[in-house]
Short mmCIF file of C-alpha atoms and ligand atoms in Angstrom, two decimals:
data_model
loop_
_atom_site.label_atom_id
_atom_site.label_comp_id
_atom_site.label_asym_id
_atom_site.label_seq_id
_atom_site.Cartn_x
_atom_site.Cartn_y
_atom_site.Cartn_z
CA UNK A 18 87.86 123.51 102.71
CA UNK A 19 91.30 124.14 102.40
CA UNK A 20 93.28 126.07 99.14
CA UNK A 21 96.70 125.26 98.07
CA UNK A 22 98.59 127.55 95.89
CA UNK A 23 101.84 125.09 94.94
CA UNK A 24 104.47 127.60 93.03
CA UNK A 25 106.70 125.76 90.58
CA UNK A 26 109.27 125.96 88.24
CA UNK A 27 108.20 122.08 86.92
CA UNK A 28 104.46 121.53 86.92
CA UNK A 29 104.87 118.48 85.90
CA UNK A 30 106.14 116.50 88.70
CA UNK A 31 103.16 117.29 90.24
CA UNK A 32 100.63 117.00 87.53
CA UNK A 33 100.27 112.98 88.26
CA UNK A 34 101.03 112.92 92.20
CA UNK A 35 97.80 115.26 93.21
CA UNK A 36 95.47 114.14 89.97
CA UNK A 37 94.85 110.65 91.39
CA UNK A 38 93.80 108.60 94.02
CA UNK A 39 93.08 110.51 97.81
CA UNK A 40 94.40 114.04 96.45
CA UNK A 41 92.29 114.14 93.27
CA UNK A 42 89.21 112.56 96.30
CA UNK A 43 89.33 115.46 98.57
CA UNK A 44 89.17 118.08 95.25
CA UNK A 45 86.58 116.09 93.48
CA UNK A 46 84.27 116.18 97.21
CA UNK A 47 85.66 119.88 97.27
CA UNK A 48 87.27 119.74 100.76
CA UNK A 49 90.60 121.15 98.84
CA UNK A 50 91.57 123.29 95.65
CA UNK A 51 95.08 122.61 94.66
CA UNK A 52 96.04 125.28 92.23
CA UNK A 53 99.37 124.79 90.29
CA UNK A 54 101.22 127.97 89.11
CA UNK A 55 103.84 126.99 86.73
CA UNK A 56 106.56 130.43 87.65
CA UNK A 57 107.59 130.19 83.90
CA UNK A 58 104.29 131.96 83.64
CA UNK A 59 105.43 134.99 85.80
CA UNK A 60 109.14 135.24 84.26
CA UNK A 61 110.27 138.22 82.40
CA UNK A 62 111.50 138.78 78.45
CA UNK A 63 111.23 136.53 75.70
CA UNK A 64 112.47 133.23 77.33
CA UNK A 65 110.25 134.29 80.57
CA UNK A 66 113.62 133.66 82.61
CA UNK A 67 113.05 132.03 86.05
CA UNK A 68 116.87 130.96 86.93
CA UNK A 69 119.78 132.95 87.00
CA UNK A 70 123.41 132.58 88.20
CA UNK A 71 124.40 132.90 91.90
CA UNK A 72 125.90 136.68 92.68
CA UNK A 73 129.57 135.39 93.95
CA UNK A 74 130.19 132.45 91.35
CA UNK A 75 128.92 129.52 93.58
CA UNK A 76 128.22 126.48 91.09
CA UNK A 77 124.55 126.01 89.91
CA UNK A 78 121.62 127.85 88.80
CA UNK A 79 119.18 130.17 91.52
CA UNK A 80 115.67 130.62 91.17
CA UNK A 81 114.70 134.32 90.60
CA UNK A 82 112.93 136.32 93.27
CA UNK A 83 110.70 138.51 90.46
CA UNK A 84 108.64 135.52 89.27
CA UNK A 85 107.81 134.33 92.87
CA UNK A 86 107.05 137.62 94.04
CA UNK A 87 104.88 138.30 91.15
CA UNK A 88 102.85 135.11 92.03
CA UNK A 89 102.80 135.99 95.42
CA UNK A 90 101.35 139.23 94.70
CA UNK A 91 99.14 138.56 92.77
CA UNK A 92 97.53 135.42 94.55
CA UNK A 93 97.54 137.63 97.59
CA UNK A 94 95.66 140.27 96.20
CA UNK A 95 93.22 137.82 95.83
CA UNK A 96 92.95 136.32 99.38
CA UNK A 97 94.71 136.28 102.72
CA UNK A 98 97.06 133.55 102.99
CA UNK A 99 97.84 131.78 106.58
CA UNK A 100 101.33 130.29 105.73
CA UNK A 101 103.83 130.53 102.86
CA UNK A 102 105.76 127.46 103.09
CA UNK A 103 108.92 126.73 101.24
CA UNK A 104 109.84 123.34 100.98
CA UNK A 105 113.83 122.74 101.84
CA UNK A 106 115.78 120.39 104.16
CA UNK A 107 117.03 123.34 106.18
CA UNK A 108 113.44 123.54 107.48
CA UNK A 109 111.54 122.18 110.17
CA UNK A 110 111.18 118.68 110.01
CA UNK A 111 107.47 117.41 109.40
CA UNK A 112 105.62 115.37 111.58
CA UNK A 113 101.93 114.20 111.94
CA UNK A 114 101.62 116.77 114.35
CA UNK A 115 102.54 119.44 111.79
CA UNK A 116 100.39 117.66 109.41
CA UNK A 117 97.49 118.19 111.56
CA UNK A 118 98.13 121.90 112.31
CA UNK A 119 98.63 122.90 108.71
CA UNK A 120 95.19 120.74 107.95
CA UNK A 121 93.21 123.42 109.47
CA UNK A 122 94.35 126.26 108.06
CA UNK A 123 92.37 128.16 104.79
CA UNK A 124 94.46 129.20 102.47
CA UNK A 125 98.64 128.07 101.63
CA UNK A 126 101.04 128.79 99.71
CA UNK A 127 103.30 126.12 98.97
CA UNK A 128 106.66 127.09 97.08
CA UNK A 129 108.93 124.88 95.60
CA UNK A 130 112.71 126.02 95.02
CA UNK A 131 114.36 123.72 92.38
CA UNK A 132 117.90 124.74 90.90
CA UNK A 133 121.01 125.09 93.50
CA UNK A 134 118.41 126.95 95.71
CA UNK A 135 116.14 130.16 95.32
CA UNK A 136 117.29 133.65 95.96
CA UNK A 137 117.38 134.34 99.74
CA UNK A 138 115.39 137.24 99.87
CA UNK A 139 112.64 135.42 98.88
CA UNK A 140 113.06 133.78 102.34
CA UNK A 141 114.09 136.85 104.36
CA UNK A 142 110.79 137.98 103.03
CA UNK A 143 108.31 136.59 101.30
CA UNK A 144 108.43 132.90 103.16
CA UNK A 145 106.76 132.55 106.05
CA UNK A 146 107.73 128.49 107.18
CA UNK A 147 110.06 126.43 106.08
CA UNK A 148 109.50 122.75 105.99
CA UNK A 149 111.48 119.91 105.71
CA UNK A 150 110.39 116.02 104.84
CA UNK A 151 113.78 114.59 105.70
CA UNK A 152 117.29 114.66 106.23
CA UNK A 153 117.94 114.02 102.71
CA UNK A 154 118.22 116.27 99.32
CA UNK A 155 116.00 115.94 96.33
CA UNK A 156 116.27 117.45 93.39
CA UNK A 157 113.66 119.83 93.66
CA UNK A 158 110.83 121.00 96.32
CA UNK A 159 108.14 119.41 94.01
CA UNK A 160 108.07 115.82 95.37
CA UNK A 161 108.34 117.19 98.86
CA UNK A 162 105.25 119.31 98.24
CA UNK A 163 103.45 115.91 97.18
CA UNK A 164 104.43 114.64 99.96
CA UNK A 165 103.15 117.72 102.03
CA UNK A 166 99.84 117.99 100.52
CA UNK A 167 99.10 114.81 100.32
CA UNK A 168 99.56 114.15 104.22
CA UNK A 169 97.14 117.29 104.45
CA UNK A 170 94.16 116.34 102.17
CA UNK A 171 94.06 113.01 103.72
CA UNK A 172 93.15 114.53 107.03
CA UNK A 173 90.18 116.99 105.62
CA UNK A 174 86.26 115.71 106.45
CA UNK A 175 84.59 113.15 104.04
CA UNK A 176 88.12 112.67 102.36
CA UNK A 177 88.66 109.38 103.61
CA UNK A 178 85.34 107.48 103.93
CA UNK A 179 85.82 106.02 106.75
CA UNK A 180 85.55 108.72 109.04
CA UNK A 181 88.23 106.59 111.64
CA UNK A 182 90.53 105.96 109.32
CA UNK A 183 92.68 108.48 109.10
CA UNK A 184 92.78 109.06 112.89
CA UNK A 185 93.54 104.95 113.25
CA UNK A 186 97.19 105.78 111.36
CA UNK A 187 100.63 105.50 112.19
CA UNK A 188 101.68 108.32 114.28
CA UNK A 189 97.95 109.95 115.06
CA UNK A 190 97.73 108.27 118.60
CA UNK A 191 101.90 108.02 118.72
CA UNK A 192 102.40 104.63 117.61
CA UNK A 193 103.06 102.34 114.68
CA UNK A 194 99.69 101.28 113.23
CA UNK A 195 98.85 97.81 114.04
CA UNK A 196 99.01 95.03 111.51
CA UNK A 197 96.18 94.08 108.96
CA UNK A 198 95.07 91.10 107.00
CA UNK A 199 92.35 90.29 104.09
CA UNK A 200 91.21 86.55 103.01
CA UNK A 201 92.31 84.40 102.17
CA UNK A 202 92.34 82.92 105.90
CA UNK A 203 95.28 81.20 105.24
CA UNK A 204 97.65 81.12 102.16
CA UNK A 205 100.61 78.89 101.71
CA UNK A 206 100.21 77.48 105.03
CA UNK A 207 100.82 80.70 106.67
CA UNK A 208 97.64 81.69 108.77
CA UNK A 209 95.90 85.34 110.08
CA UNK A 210 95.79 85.59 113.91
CA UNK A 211 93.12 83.81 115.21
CA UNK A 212 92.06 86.53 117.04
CA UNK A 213 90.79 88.67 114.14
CA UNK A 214 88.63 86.15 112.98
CA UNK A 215 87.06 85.74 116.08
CA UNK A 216 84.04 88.33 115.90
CA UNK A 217 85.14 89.51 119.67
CA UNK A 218 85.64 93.06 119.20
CA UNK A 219 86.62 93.59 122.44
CA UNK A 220 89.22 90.97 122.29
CA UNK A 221 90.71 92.29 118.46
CA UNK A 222 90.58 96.06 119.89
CA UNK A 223 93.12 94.70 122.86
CA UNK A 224 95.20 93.12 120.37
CA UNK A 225 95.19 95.81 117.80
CA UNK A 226 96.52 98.40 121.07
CA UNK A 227 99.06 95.45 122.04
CA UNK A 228 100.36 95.41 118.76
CA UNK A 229 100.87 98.88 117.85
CA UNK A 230 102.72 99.21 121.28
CA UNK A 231 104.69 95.66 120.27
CA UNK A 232 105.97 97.35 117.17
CA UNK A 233 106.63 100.74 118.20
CA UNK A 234 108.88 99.19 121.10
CA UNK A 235 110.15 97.21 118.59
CA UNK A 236 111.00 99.14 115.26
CA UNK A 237 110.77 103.03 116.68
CA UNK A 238 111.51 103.07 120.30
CA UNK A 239 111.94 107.10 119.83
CA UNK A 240 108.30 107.83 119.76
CA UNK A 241 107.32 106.52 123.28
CA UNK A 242 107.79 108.80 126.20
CA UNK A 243 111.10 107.85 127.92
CA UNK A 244 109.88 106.09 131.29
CA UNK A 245 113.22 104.64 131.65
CA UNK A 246 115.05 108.05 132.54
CA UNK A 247 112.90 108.27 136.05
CA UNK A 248 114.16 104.90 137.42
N1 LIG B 322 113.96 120.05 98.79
C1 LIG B 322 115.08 119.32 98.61
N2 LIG B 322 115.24 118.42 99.57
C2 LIG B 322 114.17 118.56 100.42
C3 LIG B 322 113.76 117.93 101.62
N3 LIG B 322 114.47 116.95 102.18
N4 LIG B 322 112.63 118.35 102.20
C4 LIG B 322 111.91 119.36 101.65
N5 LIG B 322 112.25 119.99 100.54
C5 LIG B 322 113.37 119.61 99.91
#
């Protein structure tokens, strides 16, 4: 069972993301709690103030360090947390094998900056890993942390039911998943591969390996190990 603490200054955006389909799954079986903290709740005065503008004059609002570190505080006076990620693309770029890593851990915090960027001392201090999905820039951490948890929950036991699935991905043995079909056998005169509707496992399971190594030759030659460089 894992815990995710997801700190934002727009609950919304993740409201619908993690209340359906595999997220809402793996909290309904209770192999994850996803708790949302809208920071609005932790801001101080009347308008409970969360953004402020940059120190320096740089264009754009920043989000505050007082309302995160209140949350922090107070959510780690309540348990011991192994990571406090911040989602930005200055981070470490996430891959399955990152995925799998952060799967096992208890308890996360996942913040999410939003605004021209958050206050740096609440990465000199508070953050703990920074995480990246892509070379891009969204608009806010929040569809990132989707992202992130997401990939996570996926992974946790009786989640997905079956048990292979999640391990027969993209990316979990290094290479492209292979192609699947469904009936009808054929449709518009365009036909599934003989093969799979042969009832020879034996004979599917060689062409299901062939194929993922087809198309990861084909469409992401980075992932295999570089034999060439030898020769
Ligand atoms: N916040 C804005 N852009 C991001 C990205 N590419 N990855 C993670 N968090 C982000």
């Amino acid at each position: 069972m894992i815990r995710i603490d997801i700190l934002t200054a727009v609950p919304e955006l993740l409201e619908s993301p993690l209340g359906y389909s595999i997220p809402k799954r793996a909290q309904d079986r209770g192999a994850a709690e996803i708790h949302i903290h809208p920071l609005r709740e932790y801001g101080k005065g009347r308008y409970r103030q969360t953004d402020d503008y940059a120190f320096g004059g740089t264009a754009g609002m920043v989000l505050m360090i007082e309302p995160v570190f209140s949350c922090i505080r107070q959510l780690q006076g309540e348990r011991t947390y192994d990571e406090i990620i911040y989602l930005s693309p200055d981070g470490e770029r996430l891959t399955q094998q990152g995925v799998n890593r952060l799967s096992l851990l208890t308890n996360i915090i996942v913040l999410c900056g939003h605004y021209k960027g958050i206050d740096h001392r609440i990465r000199e201090h508070l953050i703990t890993k920074e995480i990246s999905i892509g070379d891009y820039v969204l608009s806010g951490g929040e569809l990132a942390a989707a992202v992130l948890v997401d990939a996570i929950v996926r992974l946790l036991p009786g989640v997905i039911s079956d048990e292979t699935s999640a391990l027969t991905d993209s990316f979990q043995d290094g290479l492209l998943a292979p192609p699947v079909y469904t009936r009808p056998e054929t449709f518009n005169g365009w036909c599934v591969p003989e093969v799979l509707l042969s009832g020879n496992h034996q004979k599917i399971a060689e062409w299901h390996d062939e194929q993922a190594l087809q198309r990861t030759k084909t469409l992401r030659p980075d992932l295999l190990p570089d034999e060439g460089l030898s020769s």
